[in-house]
GROMACS .gro file of C-alpha atoms in nm:
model
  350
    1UNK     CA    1   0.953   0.951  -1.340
    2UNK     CA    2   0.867   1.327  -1.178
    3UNK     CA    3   1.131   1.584  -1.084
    4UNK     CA    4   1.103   1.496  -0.709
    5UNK     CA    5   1.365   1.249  -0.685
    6UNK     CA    6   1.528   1.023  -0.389
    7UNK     CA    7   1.885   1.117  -0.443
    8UNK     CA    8   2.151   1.011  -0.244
    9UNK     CA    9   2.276   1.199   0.034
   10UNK     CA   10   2.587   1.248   0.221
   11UNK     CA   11   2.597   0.903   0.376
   12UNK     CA   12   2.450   0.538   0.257
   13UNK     CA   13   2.408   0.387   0.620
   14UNK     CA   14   2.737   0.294   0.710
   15UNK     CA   15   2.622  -0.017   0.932
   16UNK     CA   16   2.297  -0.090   0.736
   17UNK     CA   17   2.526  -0.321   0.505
   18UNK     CA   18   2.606  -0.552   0.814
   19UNK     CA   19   2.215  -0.548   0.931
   20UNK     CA   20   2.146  -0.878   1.137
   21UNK     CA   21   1.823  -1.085   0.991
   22UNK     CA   22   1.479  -0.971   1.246
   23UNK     CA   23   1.497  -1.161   1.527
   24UNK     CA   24   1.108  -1.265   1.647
   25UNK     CA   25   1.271  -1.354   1.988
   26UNK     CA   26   1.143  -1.068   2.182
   27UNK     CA   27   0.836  -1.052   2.009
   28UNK     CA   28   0.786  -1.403   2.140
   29UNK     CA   29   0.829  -1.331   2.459
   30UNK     CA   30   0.633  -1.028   2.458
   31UNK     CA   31   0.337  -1.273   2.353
   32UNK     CA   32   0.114  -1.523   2.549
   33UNK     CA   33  -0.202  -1.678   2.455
   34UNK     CA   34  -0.380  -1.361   2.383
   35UNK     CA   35  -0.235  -1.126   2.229
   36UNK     CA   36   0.084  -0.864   2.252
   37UNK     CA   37   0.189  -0.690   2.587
   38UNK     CA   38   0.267  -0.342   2.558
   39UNK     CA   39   0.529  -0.271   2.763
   40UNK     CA   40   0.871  -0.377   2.894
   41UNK     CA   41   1.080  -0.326   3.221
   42UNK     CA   42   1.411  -0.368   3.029
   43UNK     CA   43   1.337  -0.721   2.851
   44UNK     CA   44   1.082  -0.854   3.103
   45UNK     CA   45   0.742  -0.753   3.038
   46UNK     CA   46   0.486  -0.593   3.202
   47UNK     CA   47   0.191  -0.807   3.239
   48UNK     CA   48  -0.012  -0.499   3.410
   49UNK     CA   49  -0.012  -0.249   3.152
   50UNK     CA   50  -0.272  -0.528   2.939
   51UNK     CA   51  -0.254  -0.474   2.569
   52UNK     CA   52  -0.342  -0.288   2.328
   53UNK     CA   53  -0.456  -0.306   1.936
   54UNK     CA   54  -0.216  -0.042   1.834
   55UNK     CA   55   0.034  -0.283   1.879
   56UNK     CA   56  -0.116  -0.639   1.807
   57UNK     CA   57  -0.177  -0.447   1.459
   58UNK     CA   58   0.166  -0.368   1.399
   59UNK     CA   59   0.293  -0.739   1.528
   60UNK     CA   60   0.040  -0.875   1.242
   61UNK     CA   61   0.223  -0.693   0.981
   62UNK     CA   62   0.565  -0.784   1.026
   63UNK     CA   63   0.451  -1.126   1.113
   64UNK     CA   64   0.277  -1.113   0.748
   65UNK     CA   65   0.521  -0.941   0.563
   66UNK     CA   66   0.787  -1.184   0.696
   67UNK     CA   67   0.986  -1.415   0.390
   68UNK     CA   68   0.898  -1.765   0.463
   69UNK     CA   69   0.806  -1.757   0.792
   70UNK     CA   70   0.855  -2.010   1.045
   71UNK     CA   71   0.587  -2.180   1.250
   72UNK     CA   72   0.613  -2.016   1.562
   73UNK     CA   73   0.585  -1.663   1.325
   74UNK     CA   74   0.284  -1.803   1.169
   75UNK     CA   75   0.150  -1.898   1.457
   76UNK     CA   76   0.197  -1.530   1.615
   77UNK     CA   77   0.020  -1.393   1.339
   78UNK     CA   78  -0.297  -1.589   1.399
   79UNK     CA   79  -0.289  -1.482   1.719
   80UNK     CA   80  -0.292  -1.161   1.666
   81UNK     CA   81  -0.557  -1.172   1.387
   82UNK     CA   82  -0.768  -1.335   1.669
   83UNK     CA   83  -0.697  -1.058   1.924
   84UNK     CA   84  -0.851  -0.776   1.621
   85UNK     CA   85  -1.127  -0.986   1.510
   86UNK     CA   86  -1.215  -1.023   1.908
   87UNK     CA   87  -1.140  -0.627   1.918
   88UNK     CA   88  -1.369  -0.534   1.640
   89UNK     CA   89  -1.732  -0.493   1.646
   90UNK     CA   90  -2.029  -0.532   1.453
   91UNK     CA   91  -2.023  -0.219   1.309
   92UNK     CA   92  -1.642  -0.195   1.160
   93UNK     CA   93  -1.467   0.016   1.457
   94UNK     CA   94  -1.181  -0.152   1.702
   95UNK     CA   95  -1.145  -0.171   2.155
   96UNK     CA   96  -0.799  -0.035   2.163
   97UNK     CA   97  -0.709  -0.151   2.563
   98UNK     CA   98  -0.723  -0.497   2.681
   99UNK     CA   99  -0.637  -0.542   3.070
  100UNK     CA  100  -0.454  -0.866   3.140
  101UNK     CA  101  -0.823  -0.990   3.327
  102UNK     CA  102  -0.916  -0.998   2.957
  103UNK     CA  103  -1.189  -0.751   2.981
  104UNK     CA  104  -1.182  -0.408   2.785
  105UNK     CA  105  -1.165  -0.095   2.963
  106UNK     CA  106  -1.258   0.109   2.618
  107UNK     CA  107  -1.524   0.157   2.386
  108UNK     CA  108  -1.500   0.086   2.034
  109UNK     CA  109  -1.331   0.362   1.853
  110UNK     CA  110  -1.197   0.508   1.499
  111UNK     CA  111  -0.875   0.631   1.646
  112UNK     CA  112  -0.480   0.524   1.521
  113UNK     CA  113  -0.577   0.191   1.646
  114UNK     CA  114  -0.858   0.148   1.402
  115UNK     CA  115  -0.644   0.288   1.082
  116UNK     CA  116  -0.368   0.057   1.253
  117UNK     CA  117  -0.604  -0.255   1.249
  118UNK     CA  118  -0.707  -0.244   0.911
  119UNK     CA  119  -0.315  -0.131   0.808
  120UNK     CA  120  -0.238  -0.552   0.987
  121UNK     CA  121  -0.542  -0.681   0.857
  122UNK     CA  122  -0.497  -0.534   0.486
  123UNK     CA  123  -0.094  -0.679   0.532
  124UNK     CA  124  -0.219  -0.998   0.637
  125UNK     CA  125  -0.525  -1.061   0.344
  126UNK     CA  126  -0.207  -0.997   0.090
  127UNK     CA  127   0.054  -1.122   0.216
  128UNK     CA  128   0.010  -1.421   0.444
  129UNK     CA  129   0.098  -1.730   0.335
  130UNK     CA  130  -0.181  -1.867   0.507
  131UNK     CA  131  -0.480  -1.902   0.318
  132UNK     CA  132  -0.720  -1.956   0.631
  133UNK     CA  133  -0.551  -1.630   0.761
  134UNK     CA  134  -0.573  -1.429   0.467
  135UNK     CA  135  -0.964  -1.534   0.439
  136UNK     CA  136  -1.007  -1.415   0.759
  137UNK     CA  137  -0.872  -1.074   0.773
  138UNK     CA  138  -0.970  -0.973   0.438
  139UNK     CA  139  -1.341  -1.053   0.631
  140UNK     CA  140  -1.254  -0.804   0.900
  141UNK     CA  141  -1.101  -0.591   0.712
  142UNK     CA  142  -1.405  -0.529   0.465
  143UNK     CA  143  -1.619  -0.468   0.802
  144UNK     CA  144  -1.373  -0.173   0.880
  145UNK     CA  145  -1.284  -0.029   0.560
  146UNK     CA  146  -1.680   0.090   0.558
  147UNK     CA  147  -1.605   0.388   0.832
  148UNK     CA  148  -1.415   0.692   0.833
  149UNK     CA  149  -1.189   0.774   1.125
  150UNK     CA  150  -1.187   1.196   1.190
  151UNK     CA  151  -0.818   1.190   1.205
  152UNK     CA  152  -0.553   1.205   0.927
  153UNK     CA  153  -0.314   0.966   1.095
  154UNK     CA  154  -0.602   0.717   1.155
  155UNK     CA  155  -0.648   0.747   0.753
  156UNK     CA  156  -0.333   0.736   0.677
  157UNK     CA  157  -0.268   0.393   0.891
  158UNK     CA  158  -0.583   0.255   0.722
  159UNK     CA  159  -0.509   0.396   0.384
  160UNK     CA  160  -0.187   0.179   0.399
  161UNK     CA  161  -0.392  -0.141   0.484
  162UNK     CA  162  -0.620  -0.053   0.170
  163UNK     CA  163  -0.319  -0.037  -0.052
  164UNK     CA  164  -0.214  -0.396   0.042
  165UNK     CA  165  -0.539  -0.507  -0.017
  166UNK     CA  166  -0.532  -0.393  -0.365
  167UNK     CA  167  -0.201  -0.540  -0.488
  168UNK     CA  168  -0.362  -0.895  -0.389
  169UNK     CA  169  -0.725  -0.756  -0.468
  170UNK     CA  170  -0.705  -0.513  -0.761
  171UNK     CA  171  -1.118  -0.483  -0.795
  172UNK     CA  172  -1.182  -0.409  -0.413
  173UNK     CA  173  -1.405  -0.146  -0.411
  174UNK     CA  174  -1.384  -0.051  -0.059
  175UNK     CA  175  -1.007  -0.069  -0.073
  176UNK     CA  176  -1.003   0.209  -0.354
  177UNK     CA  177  -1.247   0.411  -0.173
  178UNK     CA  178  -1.062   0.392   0.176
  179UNK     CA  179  -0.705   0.451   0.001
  180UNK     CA  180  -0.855   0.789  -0.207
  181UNK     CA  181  -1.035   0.866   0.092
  182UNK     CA  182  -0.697   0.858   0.315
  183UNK     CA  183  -0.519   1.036   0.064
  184UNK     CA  184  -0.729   1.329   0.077
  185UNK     CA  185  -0.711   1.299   0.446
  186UNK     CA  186  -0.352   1.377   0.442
  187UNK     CA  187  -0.381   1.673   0.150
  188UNK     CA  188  -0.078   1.737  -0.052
  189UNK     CA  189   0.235   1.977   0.007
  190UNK     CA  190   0.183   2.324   0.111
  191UNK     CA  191   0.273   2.643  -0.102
  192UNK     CA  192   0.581   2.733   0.124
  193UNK     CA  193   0.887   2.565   0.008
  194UNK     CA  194   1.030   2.613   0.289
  195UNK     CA  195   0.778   2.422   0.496
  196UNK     CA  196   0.556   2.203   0.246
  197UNK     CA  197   0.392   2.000   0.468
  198UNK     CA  198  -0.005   1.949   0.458
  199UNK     CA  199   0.001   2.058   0.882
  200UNK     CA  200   0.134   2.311   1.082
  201UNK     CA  201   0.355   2.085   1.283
  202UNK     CA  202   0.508   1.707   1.255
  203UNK     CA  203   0.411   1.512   1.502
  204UNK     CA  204   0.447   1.134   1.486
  205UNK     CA  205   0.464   0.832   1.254
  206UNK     CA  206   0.498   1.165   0.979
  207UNK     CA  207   0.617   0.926   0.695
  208UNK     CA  208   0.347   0.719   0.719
  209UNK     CA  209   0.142   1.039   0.566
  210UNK     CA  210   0.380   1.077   0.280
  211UNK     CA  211   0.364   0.722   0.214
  212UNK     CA  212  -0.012   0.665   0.176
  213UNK     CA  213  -0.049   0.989  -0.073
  214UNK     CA  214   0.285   0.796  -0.290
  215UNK     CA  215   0.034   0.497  -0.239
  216UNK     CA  216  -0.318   0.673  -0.302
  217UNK     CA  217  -0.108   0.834  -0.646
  218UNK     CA  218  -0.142   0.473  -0.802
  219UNK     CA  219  -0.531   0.416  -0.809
  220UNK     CA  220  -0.673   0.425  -1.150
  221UNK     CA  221  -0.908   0.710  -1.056
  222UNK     CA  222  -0.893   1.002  -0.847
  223UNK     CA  223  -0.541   0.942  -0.675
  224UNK     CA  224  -0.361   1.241  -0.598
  225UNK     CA  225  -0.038   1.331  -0.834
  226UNK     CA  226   0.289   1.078  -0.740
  227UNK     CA  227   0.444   1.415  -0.709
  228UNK     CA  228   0.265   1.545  -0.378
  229UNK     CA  229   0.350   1.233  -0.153
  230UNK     CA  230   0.750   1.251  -0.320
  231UNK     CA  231   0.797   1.598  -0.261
  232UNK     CA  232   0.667   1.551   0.073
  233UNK     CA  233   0.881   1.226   0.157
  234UNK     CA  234   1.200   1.459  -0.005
  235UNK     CA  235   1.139   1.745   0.273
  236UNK     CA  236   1.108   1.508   0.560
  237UNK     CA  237   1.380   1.327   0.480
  238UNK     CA  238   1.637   1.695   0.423
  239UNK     CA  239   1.497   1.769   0.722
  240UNK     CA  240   1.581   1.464   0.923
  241UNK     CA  241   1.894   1.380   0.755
  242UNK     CA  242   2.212   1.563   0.925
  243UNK     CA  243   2.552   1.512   0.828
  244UNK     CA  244   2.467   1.179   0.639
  245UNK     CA  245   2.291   0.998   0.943
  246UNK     CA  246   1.900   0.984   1.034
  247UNK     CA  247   1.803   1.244   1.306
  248UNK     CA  248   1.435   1.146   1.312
  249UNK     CA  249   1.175   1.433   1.479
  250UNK     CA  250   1.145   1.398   1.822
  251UNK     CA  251   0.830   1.244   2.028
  252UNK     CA  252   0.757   1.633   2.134
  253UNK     CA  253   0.698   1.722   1.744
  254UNK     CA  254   0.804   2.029   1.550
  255UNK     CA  255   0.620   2.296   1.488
  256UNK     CA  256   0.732   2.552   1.193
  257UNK     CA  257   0.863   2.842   1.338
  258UNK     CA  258   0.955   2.698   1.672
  259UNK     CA  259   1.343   2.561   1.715
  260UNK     CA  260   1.373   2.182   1.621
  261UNK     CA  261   1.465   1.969   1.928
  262UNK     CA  262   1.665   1.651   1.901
  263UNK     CA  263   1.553   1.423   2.169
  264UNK     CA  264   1.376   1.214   2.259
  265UNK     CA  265   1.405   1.027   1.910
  266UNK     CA  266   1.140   0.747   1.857
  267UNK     CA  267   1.211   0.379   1.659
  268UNK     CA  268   0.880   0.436   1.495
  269UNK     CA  269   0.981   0.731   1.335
  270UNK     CA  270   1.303   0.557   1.191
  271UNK     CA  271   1.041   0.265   1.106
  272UNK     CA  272   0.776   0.462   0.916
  273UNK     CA  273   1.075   0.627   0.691
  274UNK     CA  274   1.171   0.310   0.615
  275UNK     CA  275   0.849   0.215   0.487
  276UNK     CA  276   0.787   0.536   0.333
  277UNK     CA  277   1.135   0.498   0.161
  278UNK     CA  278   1.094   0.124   0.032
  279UNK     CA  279   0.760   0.230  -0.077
  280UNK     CA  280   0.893   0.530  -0.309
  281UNK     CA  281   1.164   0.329  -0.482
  282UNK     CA  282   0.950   0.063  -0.537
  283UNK     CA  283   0.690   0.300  -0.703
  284UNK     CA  284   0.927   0.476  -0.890
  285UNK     CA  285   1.207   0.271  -0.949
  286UNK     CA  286   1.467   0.518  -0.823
  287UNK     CA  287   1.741   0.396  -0.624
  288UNK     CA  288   1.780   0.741  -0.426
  289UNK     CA  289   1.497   0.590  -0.253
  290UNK     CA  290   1.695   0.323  -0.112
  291UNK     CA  291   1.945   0.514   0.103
  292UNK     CA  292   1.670   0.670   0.311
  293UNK     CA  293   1.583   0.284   0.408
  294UNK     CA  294   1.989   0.195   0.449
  295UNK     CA  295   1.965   0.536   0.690
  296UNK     CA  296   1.644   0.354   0.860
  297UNK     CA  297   1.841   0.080   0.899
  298UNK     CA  298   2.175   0.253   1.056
  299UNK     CA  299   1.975   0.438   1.295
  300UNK     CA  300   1.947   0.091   1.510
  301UNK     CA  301   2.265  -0.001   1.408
  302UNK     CA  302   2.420   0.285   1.571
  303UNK     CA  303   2.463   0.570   1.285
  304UNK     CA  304   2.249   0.805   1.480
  305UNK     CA  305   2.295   1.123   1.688
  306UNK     CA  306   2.427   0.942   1.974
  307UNK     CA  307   2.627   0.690   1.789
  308UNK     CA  308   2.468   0.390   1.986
  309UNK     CA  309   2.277   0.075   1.867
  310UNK     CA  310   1.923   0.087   1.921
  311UNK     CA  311   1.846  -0.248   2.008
  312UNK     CA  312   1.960  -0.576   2.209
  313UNK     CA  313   2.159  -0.811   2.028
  314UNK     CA  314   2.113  -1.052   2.307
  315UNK     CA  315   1.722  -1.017   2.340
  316UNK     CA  316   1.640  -0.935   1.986
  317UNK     CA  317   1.466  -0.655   2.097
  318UNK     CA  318   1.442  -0.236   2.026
  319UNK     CA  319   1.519   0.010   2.274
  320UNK     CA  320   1.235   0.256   2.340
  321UNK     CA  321   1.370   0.578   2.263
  322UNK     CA  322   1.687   0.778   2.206
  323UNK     CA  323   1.776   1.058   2.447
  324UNK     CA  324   2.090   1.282   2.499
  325UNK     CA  325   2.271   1.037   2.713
  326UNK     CA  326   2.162   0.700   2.478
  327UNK     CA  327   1.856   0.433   2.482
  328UNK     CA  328   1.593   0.400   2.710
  329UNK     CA  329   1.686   0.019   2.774
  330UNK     CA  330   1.315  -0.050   2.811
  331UNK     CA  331   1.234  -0.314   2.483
  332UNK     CA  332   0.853  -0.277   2.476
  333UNK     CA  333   0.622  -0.351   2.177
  334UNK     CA  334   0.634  -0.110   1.958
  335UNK     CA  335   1.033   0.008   1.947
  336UNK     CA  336   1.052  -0.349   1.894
  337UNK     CA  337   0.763  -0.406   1.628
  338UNK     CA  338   1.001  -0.094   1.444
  339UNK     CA  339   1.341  -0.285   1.500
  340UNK     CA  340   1.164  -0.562   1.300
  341UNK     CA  341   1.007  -0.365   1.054
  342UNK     CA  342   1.306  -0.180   0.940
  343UNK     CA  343   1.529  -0.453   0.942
  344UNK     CA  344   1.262  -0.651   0.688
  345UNK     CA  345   1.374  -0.401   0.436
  346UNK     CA  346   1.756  -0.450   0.519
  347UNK     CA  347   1.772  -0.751   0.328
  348UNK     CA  348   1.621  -0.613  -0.010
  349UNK     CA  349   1.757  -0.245   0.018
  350UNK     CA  350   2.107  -0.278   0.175
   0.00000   0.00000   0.00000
């Protein structure tokens, strides 16, 4: 155990105890043939806006990760897992934008959508219960794990596909290579205490980068110390963590220096912590860890700055942002893909 612990803080999620199991309902109707759309008009989609792999990756994780999963889930995630191998060329790197004529206005790319491929992929060769899935995407994600995106998000997102590779696949070589790799992508805390983050500024997704150095800590060789990713994971979550509720950055960002804004809060912000959170406690065994995900957890419950629930009961899916006045009622992809992730820990960590 290091000094950097997860210790409780003023509040335990007051709602997270009465989380509702993930619904796939909206994800399901977000879904054709295809793949994912991305976007929403309240609950009804918007066929126009295509789809992307951004989000097709995140469906195939919590589609993977998912307990038991029924056959329509199952059947979602080899869809998806279609839609990437489709996505993916010859040479490892992803198409991130697929109109709805099926026909790709992009080139294939390293950004967040390939770290965010092999993060599905990497879930989905673990964790499926599907052997002819898991064959499949450990296939595609080999062919990726190869390149190097320029971006320390993009590593990070990749880096976390790596480490699922290696609980199911201690001896991949690739895996260990992409995970140290993404690890020193992200770099460890900086020297002022009073900002100790590896950047300038937190922009989005910010746990994710604490999570993969906590991950990238547990490789036999040349992982950094557990102590960089937990002190970072500690600071982001004092920092987001007011008056015993999650108060997650903002989609502008915060710079150091500049005065922290509270709006326009993102579900993949409260997702990431989550993950970050139930990643920490499970590395560590330290059950401070555990309120950060019960905080996750609130934040669509309600126990946020506006003191509203973050999702549709009736649809099953997640609002797309938090502003002064409540939710953007829009339930696209990804603030749903969050609303499912986050609630997959509720289960375990509430």
């Amino acid at each position: 155990m290091t000094a950097t612990t997860g210790r409780p803080t003023t509040s335990v999620g007051r709602r997270a105890s009465a989380a509702p199991a993930p619904s796939f309902a909206h994800l399901i109707r977000l879904s054709d043939d295809t793949g994912l759309f991305e976007h929403a008009r309240h609950a009804i989609v918007r066929r126009e806006h295509g789809y992307c792999t951004d989000d097709v990756a995140r469906g195939l994780v919590v589609t993977s990760r998912q307990p038991e999963p029924t056959e329509e889930v199952l059947r979602l995630a080899e869809r998806y897992l279609a839609f990437l191998t489709h996505a993916q060329d010859a040479g490892g790197a992803f198409h991130n934008r697929l109109g709805h004529d099926r026909r790709w206005s992009d080139q294939p790319g390293l950004g967040d959508w390939w770290g965010r491929a092999l993060w599905g992929l990497g879930t989905a060769a673990a964790r499926s219960p599907a052997a002819w899935i898991r064959e499949e995407a450990l296939v595609a994600f080999s062919r990726g794990a190869t390149r190097r995106a320029p971006t320390p998000h993009a590593m990070a997102f990749a880096g976390l596909g790596a480490a699922e590779v290696l609980r199911r696949h201690p001896a991949h070589a690739a895996a260990a290579a992409l995970l140290a790799d993404a690890g020193s992508a992200v770099g460890g805390p900086g020297p002022d205490p009073r900002w100790p983050w590896p950047r300038q500024q937190l922009t989005y997704a910010n746990a994710a980068l604490a999570e993969v150095v906590i991950a990238a800590s547990q490789l036999r060789h040349g992982g950094p110390p557990l102590d960089d990713g937990l002190r970072m994971l500690a600071w982001l979550r004092d920092v987001q963590v007011l008056d015993g509720r999650l108060s997650v950055i903002p989609a502008g960002g915060w710079r150091c220096g500049a005065v922290r804004l509270r709006h326009d809060q993102q579900p993949i912000e409260a997702a990431a912590f989550a993950d970050a959170c139930a990643t920490a406690a499970t590395v560590t065994g330290d059950p401070g860890w555990e309120t950060g995900v019960r905080q996750a957890v609130g934040w669509f419950l309600g126990d946020n700055d506006v003191g509203t629930a973050m999702w549709d009961a009736e649809t099953g899916g997640g609002y797309d942002g938090l502003t002064a006045h409540g939710p953007n009622l829009n339930q696209g992809a990804e603030s749903t893909l969050a609303l499912i992730s986050t609630l997959q820990h509720a289960g375990r960590w509430s």
